[in-house]
Amino acid sequence: MANNLSLRSILDANKLTGRNFPDWFRNLKIVLKQEKKSYVLDTPIPPVPATDASAEDKEAYQRHKDDGDQAACVMLASMTPELQKQHEHMNVQSMSLHLRELFDKEGRTEGYEISKELFRCKMAEGSSIRPHVLKMIGLIERLGQLGLAMDHELNTTERSIRKDKESLLLVSSSKAYTKQQKKKAQKGKKVKSQNEEALKPKGNVKKVKEKDICHHCGKLGHWRRNCKEYLATVSKKKKLIEVSDSGTKDKDK
């Protein structure tokens, strides 16, 4: 208890006047954190539990309500009388939000810039997923530190990013592996193509056509009319015919 009073003296010595809101609010969070009540600034109080609710739920509700009331009293006690009159009927969250709207121009400006950067955040083509995810998480956490509430869609996005972070990194690794395998396959095809080109005959090589087959000897590369064997056979037949004709003429004489 003595430690609590010692820290609260910081707020007593630096009461909220308006312009000193950033410093005052920082000191407030330090005090509430030491008293384990800082959660009430950002966490809404749960609904009143039903009569048949569990003892645990009823206890959690009452503890949150008591912590919120104590935090609100600490805040009111460290304000000027004028500000006390404006906020004495507010709960701790309403009071915190209203004070930010009144005095935290710097925080709103920073929050606007962070929100703008967050919604314009795009991953460059071909870059790694991990740095992009970490950057988005950092921006979202910074908004939370400024006490700026995110809408349902943005909260869902944050949870999705955190939940699927490992999956995204695995997908990134898988894509990198697939890309490497494709490069190897393309390199293999290129080598194969080069080998095939090397095996192809070079120069003016005359192609053998199906019709360039000798019907006499059955060999490729020439026709029968140019076949040496065929021409030799024809020549022999002519000589035999000439000899035969010569013998017939001699008998007739």
Short mmCIF file of the C-alpha atoms (twelve columns), coordinates in Angstrom:
data_MODEL
# 
_entry.id   MODEL 
# 
loop_
_atom_site.group_PDB 
_atom_site.id 
_atom_site.type_symbol 
_atom_site.label_atom_id 
_atom_site.label_alt_id 
_atom_site.label_comp_id 
_atom_site.label_asym_id 
_atom_site.label_seq_id 
_atom_site.Cartn_x 
_atom_site.Cartn_y 
_atom_site.Cartn_z 
_atom_site.pdbx_PDB_model_num 
ATOM 1   C CA . MET A 1   0.000   0.000   0.000    1 
ATOM 2   C CA . ALA A 2   2.886   2.334   0.834    1 
ATOM 3   C CA . ASN A 3   4.376   1.737   -2.618   1 
ATOM 4   C CA . ASN A 4   1.016   2.575   -4.236   1 
ATOM 5   C CA . LEU A 5   0.808   5.883   -2.373   1 
ATOM 6   C CA . SER A 6   4.408   6.650   -3.273   1 
ATOM 7   C CA . LEU A 7   3.754   6.262   -6.980   1 
ATOM 8   C CA . ARG A 8   0.443   8.127   -6.826   1 
ATOM 9   C CA . SER A 9   2.327   11.108  -5.488   1 
ATOM 10  C CA . ILE A 10  3.695   11.514  -9.025   1 
ATOM 11  C CA . LEU A 11  0.170   12.278  -10.203  1 
ATOM 12  C CA . ASP A 12  -0.493  14.577  -7.254   1 
ATOM 13  C CA . ALA A 13  2.585   16.596  -8.127   1 
ATOM 14  C CA . ASN A 14  1.642   16.781  -11.813  1 
ATOM 15  C CA . LYS A 15  -2.118  17.205  -11.973  1 
ATOM 16  C CA . LEU A 16  -3.812  17.202  -15.339  1 
ATOM 17  C CA . THR A 17  -4.379  20.716  -16.628  1 
ATOM 18  C CA . GLY A 18  -4.892  19.948  -20.297  1 
ATOM 19  C CA . ARG A 19  -1.695  20.757  -22.119  1 
ATOM 20  C CA . ASN A 20  0.312   18.303  -20.034  1 
ATOM 21  C CA . PHE A 21  -1.962  15.398  -20.987  1 
ATOM 22  C CA . PRO A 22  0.728   13.191  -22.665  1 
ATOM 23  C CA . ASP A 23  2.972   13.319  -19.574  1 
ATOM 24  C CA . TRP A 24  0.055   12.939  -17.158  1 
ATOM 25  C CA . PHE A 25  -1.398  9.975   -19.031  1 
ATOM 26  C CA . ARG A 26  2.015   8.290   -19.153  1 
ATOM 27  C CA . ASN A 27  2.338   8.662   -15.380  1 
ATOM 28  C CA . LEU A 28  -1.204  7.357   -14.922  1 
ATOM 29  C CA . LYS A 29  -0.411  4.176   -16.840  1 
ATOM 30  C CA . ILE A 30  2.736   3.672   -14.752  1 
ATOM 31  C CA . VAL A 31  0.732   3.918   -11.525  1 
ATOM 32  C CA . LEU A 32  -2.060  1.629   -12.720  1 
ATOM 33  C CA . LYS A 33  0.426   -0.884  -14.084  1 
ATOM 34  C CA . GLN A 34  2.145   -1.076  -10.707  1 
ATOM 35  C CA . GLU A 35  -1.274  -1.657  -9.104   1 
ATOM 36  C CA . LYS A 36  -2.141  -4.257  -11.797  1 
ATOM 37  C CA . LYS A 37  -5.136  -2.224  -12.967  1 
ATOM 38  C CA . SER A 38  -3.901  -0.781  -16.276  1 
ATOM 39  C CA . TYR A 39  -6.071  -3.242  -18.228  1 
ATOM 40  C CA . VAL A 40  -9.216  -1.262  -17.331  1 
ATOM 41  C CA . LEU A 41  -8.119  1.601   -19.611  1 
ATOM 42  C CA . ASP A 42  -8.544  -0.486  -22.762  1 
ATOM 43  C CA . THR A 43  -10.615 -3.525  -21.783  1 
ATOM 44  C CA . PRO A 44  -14.394 -2.966  -21.577  1 
ATOM 45  C CA . ILE A 45  -16.094 -4.222  -18.462  1 
ATOM 46  C CA . PRO A 46  -17.900 -7.517  -19.174  1 
ATOM 47  C CA . PRO A 47  -21.717 -7.689  -19.081  1 
ATOM 48  C CA . VAL A 48  -23.392 -8.204  -15.744  1 
ATOM 49  C CA . PRO A 49  -23.441 -11.975 -15.220  1 
ATOM 50  C CA . ALA A 50  -26.771 -13.774 -15.070  1 
ATOM 51  C CA . THR A 51  -28.077 -15.086 -11.786  1 
ATOM 52  C CA . ASP A 52  -27.201 -18.638 -12.798  1 
ATOM 53  C CA . ALA A 53  -23.666 -17.686 -13.958  1 
ATOM 54  C CA . SER A 54  -20.688 -19.463 -12.478  1 
ATOM 55  C CA . ALA A 55  -18.970 -18.112 -9.398   1 
ATOM 56  C CA . GLU A 56  -15.851 -17.546 -11.499  1 
ATOM 57  C CA . ASP A 57  -17.716 -15.272 -13.949  1 
ATOM 58  C CA . LYS A 58  -19.307 -13.301 -11.123  1 
ATOM 59  C CA . GLU A 59  -15.961 -12.861 -9.413   1 
ATOM 60  C CA . ALA A 60  -14.264 -11.710 -12.647  1 
ATOM 61  C CA . TYR A 61  -17.005 -9.141  -13.255  1 
ATOM 62  C CA . GLN A 62  -16.819 -7.747  -9.732   1 
ATOM 63  C CA . ARG A 63  -13.020 -7.558  -9.806   1 
ATOM 64  C CA . HIS A 64  -13.088 -5.668  -13.126  1 
ATOM 65  C CA . LYS A 65  -15.735 -3.270  -11.803  1 
ATOM 66  C CA . ASP A 66  -13.815 -2.576  -8.588   1 
ATOM 67  C CA . ASP A 67  -10.528 -2.037  -10.439  1 
ATOM 68  C CA . GLY A 68  -12.261 0.331   -12.860  1 
ATOM 69  C CA . ASP A 69  -13.803 2.355   -10.035  1 
ATOM 70  C CA . GLN A 70  -10.445 2.669   -8.264   1 
ATOM 71  C CA . ALA A 71  -8.692  3.740   -11.480  1 
ATOM 72  C CA . ALA A 72  -11.396 6.345   -12.119  1 
ATOM 73  C CA . CYS A 73  -10.890 7.744   -8.613   1 
ATOM 74  C CA . VAL A 74  -7.126  7.977   -9.180   1 
ATOM 75  C CA . MET A 75  -7.738  9.863   -12.428  1 
ATOM 76  C CA . LEU A 76  -10.243 12.291  -10.899  1 
ATOM 77  C CA . ALA A 77  -8.017  12.958  -7.902   1 
ATOM 78  C CA . SER A 78  -5.152  14.004  -10.184  1 
ATOM 79  C CA . MET A 79  -7.153  16.575  -12.228  1 
ATOM 80  C CA . THR A 80  -7.935  20.227  -11.797  1 
ATOM 81  C CA . PRO A 81  -11.359 20.953  -10.235  1 
ATOM 82  C CA . GLU A 82  -12.720 22.121  -13.595  1 
ATOM 83  C CA . LEU A 83  -11.856 18.821  -15.263  1 
ATOM 84  C CA . GLN A 84  -13.191 16.850  -12.296  1 
ATOM 85  C CA . LYS A 85  -16.614 18.425  -12.751  1 
ATOM 86  C CA . GLN A 86  -16.658 17.440  -16.428  1 
ATOM 87  C CA . HIS A 87  -15.744 13.794  -15.794  1 
ATOM 88  C CA . GLU A 88  -16.989 12.820  -12.344  1 
ATOM 89  C CA . HIS A 89  -19.964 10.879  -13.714  1 
ATOM 90  C CA . MET A 90  -17.978 8.911   -16.310  1 
ATOM 91  C CA . ASN A 91  -16.522 5.451   -15.937  1 
ATOM 92  C CA . VAL A 92  -12.810 4.887   -16.446  1 
ATOM 93  C CA . GLN A 93  -13.005 4.061   -20.162  1 
ATOM 94  C CA . SER A 94  -15.331 6.931   -21.061  1 
ATOM 95  C CA . MET A 95  -13.124 9.303   -19.098  1 
ATOM 96  C CA . SER A 96  -9.953  8.088   -20.813  1 
ATOM 97  C CA . LEU A 97  -11.517 8.384   -24.277  1 
ATOM 98  C CA . HIS A 98  -12.923 11.862  -23.633  1 
ATOM 99  C CA . LEU A 99  -9.599  13.168  -22.326  1 
ATOM 100 C CA . ARG A 100 -7.799  11.850  -25.399  1 
ATOM 101 C CA . GLU A 101 -10.298 13.576  -27.655  1 
ATOM 102 C CA . LEU A 102 -9.824  16.848  -25.797  1 
ATOM 103 C CA . PHE A 103 -6.084  17.003  -25.337  1 
ATOM 104 C CA . ASP A 104 -4.176  14.268  -27.144  1 
ATOM 105 C CA . LYS A 105 -3.660  16.042  -30.479  1 
ATOM 106 C CA . GLU A 106 -0.178  14.606  -30.803  1 
ATOM 107 C CA . GLY A 107 -1.470  11.083  -30.206  1 
ATOM 108 C CA . ARG A 108 -4.294  11.540  -32.716  1 
ATOM 109 C CA . THR A 109 -1.866  12.840  -35.317  1 
ATOM 110 C CA . GLU A 110 0.489   9.925   -34.734  1 
ATOM 111 C CA . GLY A 111 -2.422  7.501   -34.799  1 
ATOM 112 C CA . TYR A 112 -3.610  8.962   -38.097  1 
ATOM 113 C CA . GLU A 113 -0.169  8.610   -39.647  1 
ATOM 114 C CA . ILE A 114 0.176   5.025   -38.400  1 
ATOM 115 C CA . SER A 115 -3.301  4.119   -39.666  1 
ATOM 116 C CA . LYS A 116 -2.519  5.665   -43.042  1 
ATOM 117 C CA . GLU A 117 0.731   3.707   -43.272  1 
ATOM 118 C CA . LEU A 118 -1.028  0.515   -42.195  1 
ATOM 119 C CA . PHE A 119 -3.779  0.713   -44.805  1 
ATOM 120 C CA . ARG A 120 -1.309  1.646   -47.536  1 
ATOM 121 C CA . CYS A 121 1.066   -1.130  -46.551  1 
ATOM 122 C CA . LYS A 122 1.689   -3.351  -49.580  1 
ATOM 123 C CA . MET A 123 4.211   -6.090  -50.053  1 
ATOM 124 C CA . ALA A 124 6.625   -5.435  -52.894  1 
ATOM 125 C CA . GLU A 125 6.562   -8.052  -55.625  1 
ATOM 126 C CA . GLY A 126 9.218   -10.673 -55.088  1 
ATOM 127 C CA . SER A 127 9.985   -9.585  -51.509  1 
ATOM 128 C CA . SER A 128 9.885   -11.831 -48.433  1 
ATOM 129 C CA . ILE A 129 6.592   -12.251 -46.553  1 
ATOM 130 C CA . ARG A 130 8.163   -12.261 -43.075  1 
ATOM 131 C CA . PRO A 131 9.282   -8.572  -42.924  1 
ATOM 132 C CA . HIS A 132 5.903   -7.466  -44.325  1 
ATOM 133 C CA . VAL A 133 3.946   -9.401  -41.671  1 
ATOM 134 C CA . LEU A 134 6.169   -8.160  -38.838  1 
ATOM 135 C CA . LYS A 135 5.785   -4.563  -40.023  1 
ATOM 136 C CA . MET A 136 1.972   -4.795  -40.050  1 
ATOM 137 C CA . ILE A 137 1.894   -6.368  -36.585  1 
ATOM 138 C CA . GLY A 138 4.172   -3.610  -35.285  1 
ATOM 139 C CA . LEU A 139 1.882   -0.889  -36.673  1 
ATOM 140 C CA . ILE A 140 -1.218  -2.516  -35.172  1 
ATOM 141 C CA . GLU A 141 0.472   -2.872  -31.781  1 
ATOM 142 C CA . ARG A 142 1.526   0.792   -31.918  1 
ATOM 143 C CA . LEU A 143 -2.105  1.818   -32.454  1 
ATOM 144 C CA . GLY A 144 -3.035  -0.222  -29.406  1 
ATOM 145 C CA . GLN A 145 -0.350  1.509   -27.340  1 
ATOM 146 C CA . LEU A 146 -1.854  4.861   -28.327  1 
ATOM 147 C CA . GLY A 147 -5.209  3.636   -27.075  1 
ATOM 148 C CA . LEU A 148 -6.849  3.823   -30.493  1 
ATOM 149 C CA . ALA A 149 -9.573  1.237   -30.900  1 
ATOM 150 C CA . MET A 150 -9.599  -0.785  -34.102  1 
ATOM 151 C CA . ASP A 151 -12.793 -1.777  -35.864  1 
ATOM 152 C CA . HIS A 152 -13.931 -5.388  -36.108  1 
ATOM 153 C CA . GLU A 153 -12.458 -5.896  -39.563  1 
ATOM 154 C CA . LEU A 154 -9.014  -4.660  -38.539  1 
ATOM 155 C CA . ASN A 155 -9.080  -6.733  -35.352  1 
ATOM 156 C CA . THR A 156 -9.988  -9.782  -37.419  1 
ATOM 157 C CA . THR A 157 -7.119  -9.027  -39.781  1 
ATOM 158 C CA . GLU A 158 -4.674  -8.784  -36.886  1 
ATOM 159 C CA . ARG A 159 -5.793  -12.122 -35.447  1 
ATOM 160 C CA . SER A 160 -5.603  -13.698 -38.878  1 
ATOM 161 C CA . ILE A 161 -2.082  -12.351 -39.423  1 
ATOM 162 C CA . ARG A 162 -0.890  -13.659 -36.075  1 
ATOM 163 C CA . LYS A 163 -2.622  -17.016 -36.509  1 
ATOM 164 C CA . ASP A 164 -1.375  -17.609 -40.029  1 
ATOM 165 C CA . LYS A 165 2.097   -16.120 -39.579  1 
ATOM 166 C CA . GLU A 166 3.820   -19.494 -39.527  1 
ATOM 167 C CA . SER A 167 1.709   -20.703 -42.462  1 
ATOM 168 C CA . LEU A 168 2.699   -17.651 -44.488  1 
ATOM 169 C CA . LEU A 169 6.357   -18.264 -43.761  1 
ATOM 170 C CA . LEU A 170 5.978   -21.902 -44.783  1 
ATOM 171 C CA . VAL A 171 4.278   -20.862 -48.023  1 
ATOM 172 C CA . SER A 172 7.108   -18.417 -48.663  1 
ATOM 173 C CA . SER A 173 9.684   -21.161 -48.160  1 
ATOM 174 C CA . SER A 174 7.687   -23.500 -50.387  1 
ATOM 175 C CA . LYS A 175 7.491   -20.891 -53.161  1 
ATOM 176 C CA . ALA A 176 11.214  -20.284 -52.933  1 
ATOM 177 C CA . TYR A 177 11.858  -24.036 -53.139  1 
ATOM 178 C CA . THR A 178 9.492   -24.420 -56.117  1 
ATOM 179 C CA . LYS A 179 11.170  -21.492 -57.886  1 
ATOM 180 C CA . GLN A 180 14.562  -23.094 -57.320  1 
ATOM 181 C CA . GLN A 181 13.312  -26.419 -58.665  1 
ATOM 182 C CA . LYS A 182 11.918  -24.701 -61.770  1 
ATOM 183 C CA . LYS A 183 15.277  -23.048 -62.385  1 
ATOM 184 C CA . LYS A 184 17.000  -26.423 -62.134  1 
ATOM 185 C CA . ALA A 185 14.472  -27.985 -64.518  1 
ATOM 186 C CA . GLN A 186 14.896  -25.162 -67.035  1 
ATOM 187 C CA . LYS A 187 18.662  -25.493 -66.780  1 
ATOM 188 C CA . GLY A 188 18.367  -29.239 -67.408  1 
ATOM 189 C CA . LYS A 189 16.175  -28.654 -70.462  1 
ATOM 190 C CA . LYS A 190 18.680  -26.133 -71.796  1 
ATOM 191 C CA . VAL A 191 21.575  -28.589 -71.414  1 
ATOM 192 C CA . LYS A 192 19.523  -31.336 -73.062  1 
ATOM 193 C CA . SER A 193 18.657  -29.030 -75.940  1 
ATOM 194 C CA . GLN A 194 22.311  -28.098 -76.366  1 
ATOM 195 C CA . ASN A 195 23.291  -31.776 -76.400  1 
ATOM 196 C CA . GLU A 196 20.661  -32.531 -79.027  1 
ATOM 197 C CA . GLU A 197 21.924  -29.651 -81.138  1 
ATOM 198 C CA . ALA A 198 25.472  -30.991 -80.824  1 
ATOM 199 C CA . LEU A 199 24.370  -34.424 -82.040  1 
ATOM 200 C CA . LYS A 200 22.660  -33.021 -85.124  1 
ATOM 201 C CA . PRO A 201 24.744  -33.283 -88.334  1 
ATOM 202 C CA . LYS A 202 26.316  -30.009 -89.382  1 
ATOM 203 C CA . GLY A 203 27.147  -28.628 -92.784  1 
ATOM 204 C CA . ASN A 204 25.476  -29.365 -96.105  1 
ATOM 205 C CA . VAL A 205 24.676  -32.983 -95.493  1 
ATOM 206 C CA . LYS A 206 22.500  -34.416 -98.187  1 
ATOM 207 C CA . LYS A 207 19.430  -36.126 -96.803  1 
ATOM 208 C CA . VAL A 208 18.672  -39.591 -98.114  1 
ATOM 209 C CA . LYS A 209 15.180  -39.793 -99.457  1 
ATOM 210 C CA . GLU A 210 13.091  -42.923 -99.603  1 
ATOM 211 C CA . LYS A 211 13.033  -42.801 -103.407 1 
ATOM 212 C CA . ASP A 212 16.883  -42.831 -103.551 1 
ATOM 213 C CA . ILE A 213 16.834  -46.630 -103.292 1 
ATOM 214 C CA . CYS A 214 18.162  -48.808 -106.064 1 
ATOM 215 C CA . HIS A 215 15.573  -51.380 -107.127 1 
ATOM 216 C CA . HIS A 216 18.330  -53.575 -108.546 1 
ATOM 217 C CA . CYS A 217 20.792  -53.947 -105.658 1 
ATOM 218 C CA . GLY A 218 18.584  -52.558 -102.890 1 
ATOM 219 C CA . LYS A 219 21.231  -50.113 -101.690 1 
ATOM 220 C CA . LEU A 220 20.622  -46.477 -100.718 1 
ATOM 221 C CA . GLY A 221 22.004  -43.377 -102.341 1 
ATOM 222 C CA . HIS A 222 21.352  -43.999 -106.027 1 
ATOM 223 C CA . TRP A 223 18.758  -45.141 -108.501 1 
ATOM 224 C CA . ARG A 224 18.867  -48.234 -110.694 1 
ATOM 225 C CA . ARG A 225 19.859  -46.246 -113.766 1 
ATOM 226 C CA . ASN A 226 23.008  -45.158 -111.941 1 
ATOM 227 C CA . CYS A 227 23.699  -48.527 -110.343 1 
ATOM 228 C CA . LYS A 228 27.116  -49.910 -111.358 1 
ATOM 229 C CA . GLU A 229 25.982  -53.518 -110.954 1 
ATOM 230 C CA . TYR A 230 22.908  -52.892 -113.070 1 
ATOM 231 C CA . LEU A 231 24.888  -51.126 -115.775 1 
ATOM 232 C CA . ALA A 232 27.454  -53.963 -115.806 1 
ATOM 233 C CA . THR A 233 24.681  -56.538 -116.187 1 
ATOM 234 C CA . VAL A 234 23.115  -54.601 -119.033 1 
ATOM 235 C CA . SER A 235 26.505  -54.309 -120.720 1 
ATOM 236 C CA . LYS A 236 27.047  -58.099 -120.531 1 
ATOM 237 C CA . LYS A 237 23.627  -58.783 -121.993 1 
ATOM 238 C CA . LYS A 238 24.365  -56.463 -124.919 1 
ATOM 239 C CA . LYS A 239 27.630  -58.251 -125.637 1 
ATOM 240 C CA . LEU A 240 25.932  -61.653 -125.531 1 
ATOM 241 C CA . ILE A 241 23.294  -60.440 -127.940 1 
ATOM 242 C CA . GLU A 242 25.937  -59.052 -130.273 1 
ATOM 243 C CA . VAL A 243 27.890  -62.351 -130.207 1 
ATOM 244 C CA . SER A 244 24.735  -64.326 -130.858 1 
ATOM 245 C CA . ASP A 245 23.763  -62.144 -133.801 1 
ATOM 246 C CA . SER A 246 27.261  -62.457 -135.269 1 
ATOM 247 C CA . GLY A 247 27.156  -66.292 -135.175 1 
ATOM 248 C CA . THR A 248 23.780  -66.409 -136.876 1 
ATOM 249 C CA . LYS A 249 25.010  -64.262 -139.758 1 
ATOM 250 C CA . ASP A 250 28.044  -66.546 -140.320 1 
ATOM 251 C CA . LYS A 251 25.822  -69.632 -140.648 1 
ATOM 252 C CA . ASP A 252 23.609  -67.936 -143.168 1 
ATOM 253 C CA . LYS A 253 26.594  -67.298 -145.428 1 
# 
